[in-house]
């Protein structure tokens, strides 16, 4: 229930079925239909800025736009990018194992 995400990504939250504050994932936003990722502070060009930003909505929007976008991956040296070079590739490379991960037997 976030205005920023519903305004900037109309219909996307419903389409990917986002859940908030699940028992297994308190105070986090997750989707069981699609991969849920967490980008560590070290994956950001400015990890201090990331660490002090308390807006999970902004972090979610930035990550969604980057991972699902097609901007050139120039890395932090460019000055206009939020993430280290290769972060998008790392996420996309793990996509094929999503079904295996989702269907695994655990807990």
PDB file of C-alpha atoms in Angstrom:
ATOM      1  CA  UNK A   1       0.000   0.000   0.000  1.00  0.00           C
ATOM      2  CA  UNK A   2       2.367   2.630  -1.212  1.00  0.00           C
ATOM      3  CA  UNK A   3       1.499   5.686  -3.230  1.00  0.00           C
ATOM      4  CA  UNK A   4       4.955   6.024  -4.789  1.00  0.00           C
ATOM      5  CA  UNK A   5       4.954   2.520  -6.256  1.00  0.00           C
ATOM      6  CA  UNK A   6       1.323   2.521  -7.356  1.00  0.00           C
ATOM      7  CA  UNK A   7       1.822   5.917  -9.029  1.00  0.00           C
ATOM      8  CA  UNK A   8       5.121   5.073 -10.736  1.00  0.00           C
ATOM      9  CA  UNK A   9       4.317   1.434 -11.567  1.00  0.00           C
ATOM     10  CA  UNK A  10       0.557   1.387 -12.232  1.00  0.00           C
ATOM     11  CA  UNK A  11      -0.796  -2.160 -12.189  1.00  0.00           C
ATOM     12  CA  UNK A  12       2.609  -3.771 -11.665  1.00  0.00           C
ATOM     13  CA  UNK A  13       2.174  -4.514  -7.954  1.00  0.00           C
ATOM     14  CA  UNK A  14      -1.113  -6.299  -8.639  1.00  0.00           C
ATOM     15  CA  UNK A  15       0.322  -8.173 -11.614  1.00  0.00           C
ATOM     16  CA  UNK A  16       3.310  -9.534  -9.730  1.00  0.00           C
ATOM     17  CA  UNK A  17       1.257 -10.080  -6.563  1.00  0.00           C
ATOM     18  CA  UNK A  18       3.240  -8.217  -3.946  1.00  0.00           C
ATOM     19  CA  UNK A  19       2.775  -9.103  -0.290  1.00  0.00           C
ATOM     20  CA  UNK A  20       3.909  -6.985   2.635  1.00  0.00           C
ATOM     21  CA  UNK A  21       4.909  -8.038   6.139  1.00  0.00           C
ATOM     22  CA  UNK A  22       4.400 -11.782   5.712  1.00  0.00           C
ATOM     23  CA  UNK A  23       5.052 -13.915   8.800  1.00  0.00           C
ATOM     24  CA  UNK A  24       8.203 -15.369   7.208  1.00  0.00           C
ATOM     25  CA  UNK A  25       9.298 -11.955   5.896  1.00  0.00           C
ATOM     26  CA  UNK A  26       8.358  -9.301   8.476  1.00  0.00           C
ATOM     27  CA  UNK A  27       8.484  -5.687   7.299  1.00  0.00           C
ATOM     28  CA  UNK A  28       9.545  -6.739   3.787  1.00  0.00           C
ATOM     29  CA  UNK A  29       7.854  -6.671   0.400  1.00  0.00           C
ATOM     30  CA  UNK A  30       7.891 -10.044  -1.423  1.00  0.00           C
ATOM     31  CA  UNK A  31       6.359 -11.741  -4.444  1.00  0.00           C
ATOM     32  CA  UNK A  32       5.868 -15.489  -4.580  1.00  0.00           C
ATOM     33  CA  UNK A  33       5.230 -15.441  -8.348  1.00  0.00           C
ATOM     34  CA  UNK A  34       8.520 -13.782  -9.239  1.00  0.00           C
ATOM     35  CA  UNK A  35      12.015 -13.549  -7.836  1.00  0.00           C
ATOM     36  CA  UNK A  36      12.391 -11.308  -4.839  1.00  0.00           C
ATOM     37  CA  UNK A  37      15.867  -9.842  -4.612  1.00  0.00           C
ATOM     38  CA  UNK A  38      17.776  -7.851  -2.050  1.00  0.00           C
ATOM     39  CA  UNK A  39      20.618  -5.688  -3.266  1.00  0.00           C
ATOM     40  CA  UNK A  40      23.218  -5.279  -0.550  1.00  0.00           C
ATOM     41  CA  UNK A  41      24.655  -1.819   0.153  1.00  0.00           C
ATOM     42  CA  UNK A  42      27.928  -2.858  -1.527  1.00  0.00           C
ATOM     43  CA  UNK A  43      26.055  -3.305  -4.827  1.00  0.00           C
ATOM     44  CA  UNK A  44      25.269   0.428  -4.862  1.00  0.00           C
ATOM     45  CA  UNK A  45      27.557   3.144  -6.145  1.00  0.00           C
ATOM     46  CA  UNK A  46      26.944   5.082  -2.926  1.00  0.00           C
ATOM     47  CA  UNK A  47      26.434   2.484  -0.172  1.00  0.00           C
ATOM     48  CA  UNK A  48      26.303   5.157   2.541  1.00  0.00           C
ATOM     49  CA  UNK A  49      23.438   6.997   0.828  1.00  0.00           C
ATOM     50  CA  UNK A  50      21.650   3.667   0.358  1.00  0.00           C
ATOM     51  CA  UNK A  51      22.132   2.724   4.014  1.00  0.00           C
ATOM     52  CA  UNK A  52      20.704   6.012   5.267  1.00  0.00           C
ATOM     53  CA  UNK A  53      17.685   5.955   2.938  1.00  0.00           C
ATOM     54  CA  UNK A  54      14.818   4.582   5.023  1.00  0.00           C
ATOM     55  CA  UNK A  55      12.366   4.502   2.106  1.00  0.00           C
ATOM     56  CA  UNK A  56      11.842   0.885   1.094  1.00  0.00           C
ATOM     57  CA  UNK A  57       9.494   2.222  -1.600  1.00  0.00           C
ATOM     58  CA  UNK A  58      12.272   4.270  -3.233  1.00  0.00           C
ATOM     59  CA  UNK A  59      14.701   1.353  -3.033  1.00  0.00           C
ATOM     60  CA  UNK A  60      12.114  -0.992  -4.562  1.00  0.00           C
ATOM     61  CA  UNK A  61      11.303   1.433  -7.373  1.00  0.00           C
ATOM     62  CA  UNK A  62      14.969   2.070  -8.174  1.00  0.00           C
ATOM     63  CA  UNK A  63      15.793  -1.649  -8.220  1.00  0.00           C
ATOM     64  CA  UNK A  64      12.730  -2.552 -10.298  1.00  0.00           C
ATOM     65  CA  UNK A  65      13.480   0.125 -12.887  1.00  0.00           C
ATOM     66  CA  UNK A  66      17.145  -0.857 -13.110  1.00  0.00           C
ATOM     67  CA  UNK A  67      16.724  -4.629 -13.274  1.00  0.00           C
ATOM     68  CA  UNK A  68      13.833  -4.429 -15.755  1.00  0.00           C
ATOM     69  CA  UNK A  69      15.247  -1.510 -17.742  1.00  0.00           C
ATOM     70  CA  UNK A  70      17.543  -1.395 -20.716  1.00  0.00           C
ATOM     71  CA  UNK A  71      19.896   1.443 -19.813  1.00  0.00           C
ATOM     72  CA  UNK A  72      23.550   0.709 -20.611  1.00  0.00           C
ATOM     73  CA  UNK A  73      25.413  -0.795 -17.648  1.00  0.00           C
ATOM     74  CA  UNK A  74      28.294   1.649 -17.329  1.00  0.00           C
ATOM     75  CA  UNK A  75      28.936   1.170 -13.627  1.00  0.00           C
ATOM     76  CA  UNK A  76      29.687   3.749 -10.975  1.00  0.00           C
ATOM     77  CA  UNK A  77      32.413   5.544 -12.912  1.00  0.00           C
ATOM     78  CA  UNK A  78      29.736   7.052 -15.174  1.00  0.00           C
ATOM     79  CA  UNK A  79      28.305   9.057 -12.276  1.00  0.00           C
ATOM     80  CA  UNK A  80      24.696   8.605 -13.403  1.00  0.00           C
ATOM     81  CA  UNK A  81      24.124   5.049 -12.248  1.00  0.00           C
ATOM     82  CA  UNK A  82      22.941   3.767  -8.862  1.00  0.00           C
ATOM     83  CA  UNK A  83      24.443   0.277  -9.036  1.00  0.00           C
ATOM     84  CA  UNK A  84      27.844  -1.275  -9.637  1.00  0.00           C
ATOM     85  CA  UNK A  85      28.499  -2.665 -13.076  1.00  0.00           C
ATOM     86  CA  UNK A  86      27.243  -6.225 -13.395  1.00  0.00           C
ATOM     87  CA  UNK A  87      24.487  -6.088 -10.762  1.00  0.00           C
ATOM     88  CA  UNK A  88      21.729  -6.402 -13.377  1.00  0.00           C
ATOM     89  CA  UNK A  89      23.580  -9.279 -15.065  1.00  0.00           C
ATOM     90  CA  UNK A  90      23.912 -11.088 -11.725  1.00  0.00           C
ATOM     91  CA  UNK A  91      20.159 -10.852 -11.168  1.00  0.00           C
ATOM     92  CA  UNK A  92      19.264 -11.875 -14.723  1.00  0.00           C
ATOM     93  CA  UNK A  93      21.656 -14.834 -14.661  1.00  0.00           C
ATOM     94  CA  UNK A  94      19.834 -16.275 -11.644  1.00  0.00           C
ATOM     95  CA  UNK A  95      16.411 -15.940 -13.308  1.00  0.00           C
ATOM     96  CA  UNK A  96      16.489 -19.413 -14.957  1.00  0.00           C
ATOM     97  CA  UNK A  97      16.772 -21.119 -11.556  1.00  0.00           C
ATOM     98  CA  UNK A  98      13.708 -19.280 -10.245  1.00  0.00           C
ATOM     99  CA  UNK A  99      11.335 -22.232 -10.826  1.00  0.00           C
ATOM    100  CA  UNK A 100      13.709 -24.670  -9.115  1.00  0.00           C
ATOM    101  CA  UNK A 101      14.039 -22.306  -6.153  1.00  0.00           C
ATOM    102  CA  UNK A 102      10.285 -21.737  -5.917  1.00  0.00           C
ATOM    103  CA  UNK A 103       9.454 -25.470  -6.034  1.00  0.00           C
ATOM    104  CA  UNK A 104      12.147 -26.631  -3.619  1.00  0.00           C
ATOM    105  CA  UNK A 105      11.283 -28.505  -0.432  1.00  0.00           C
ATOM    106  CA  UNK A 106      12.260 -26.475   2.598  1.00  0.00           C
ATOM    107  CA  UNK A 107      11.211 -25.815   6.170  1.00  0.00           C
TER     108      UNK A 107
END
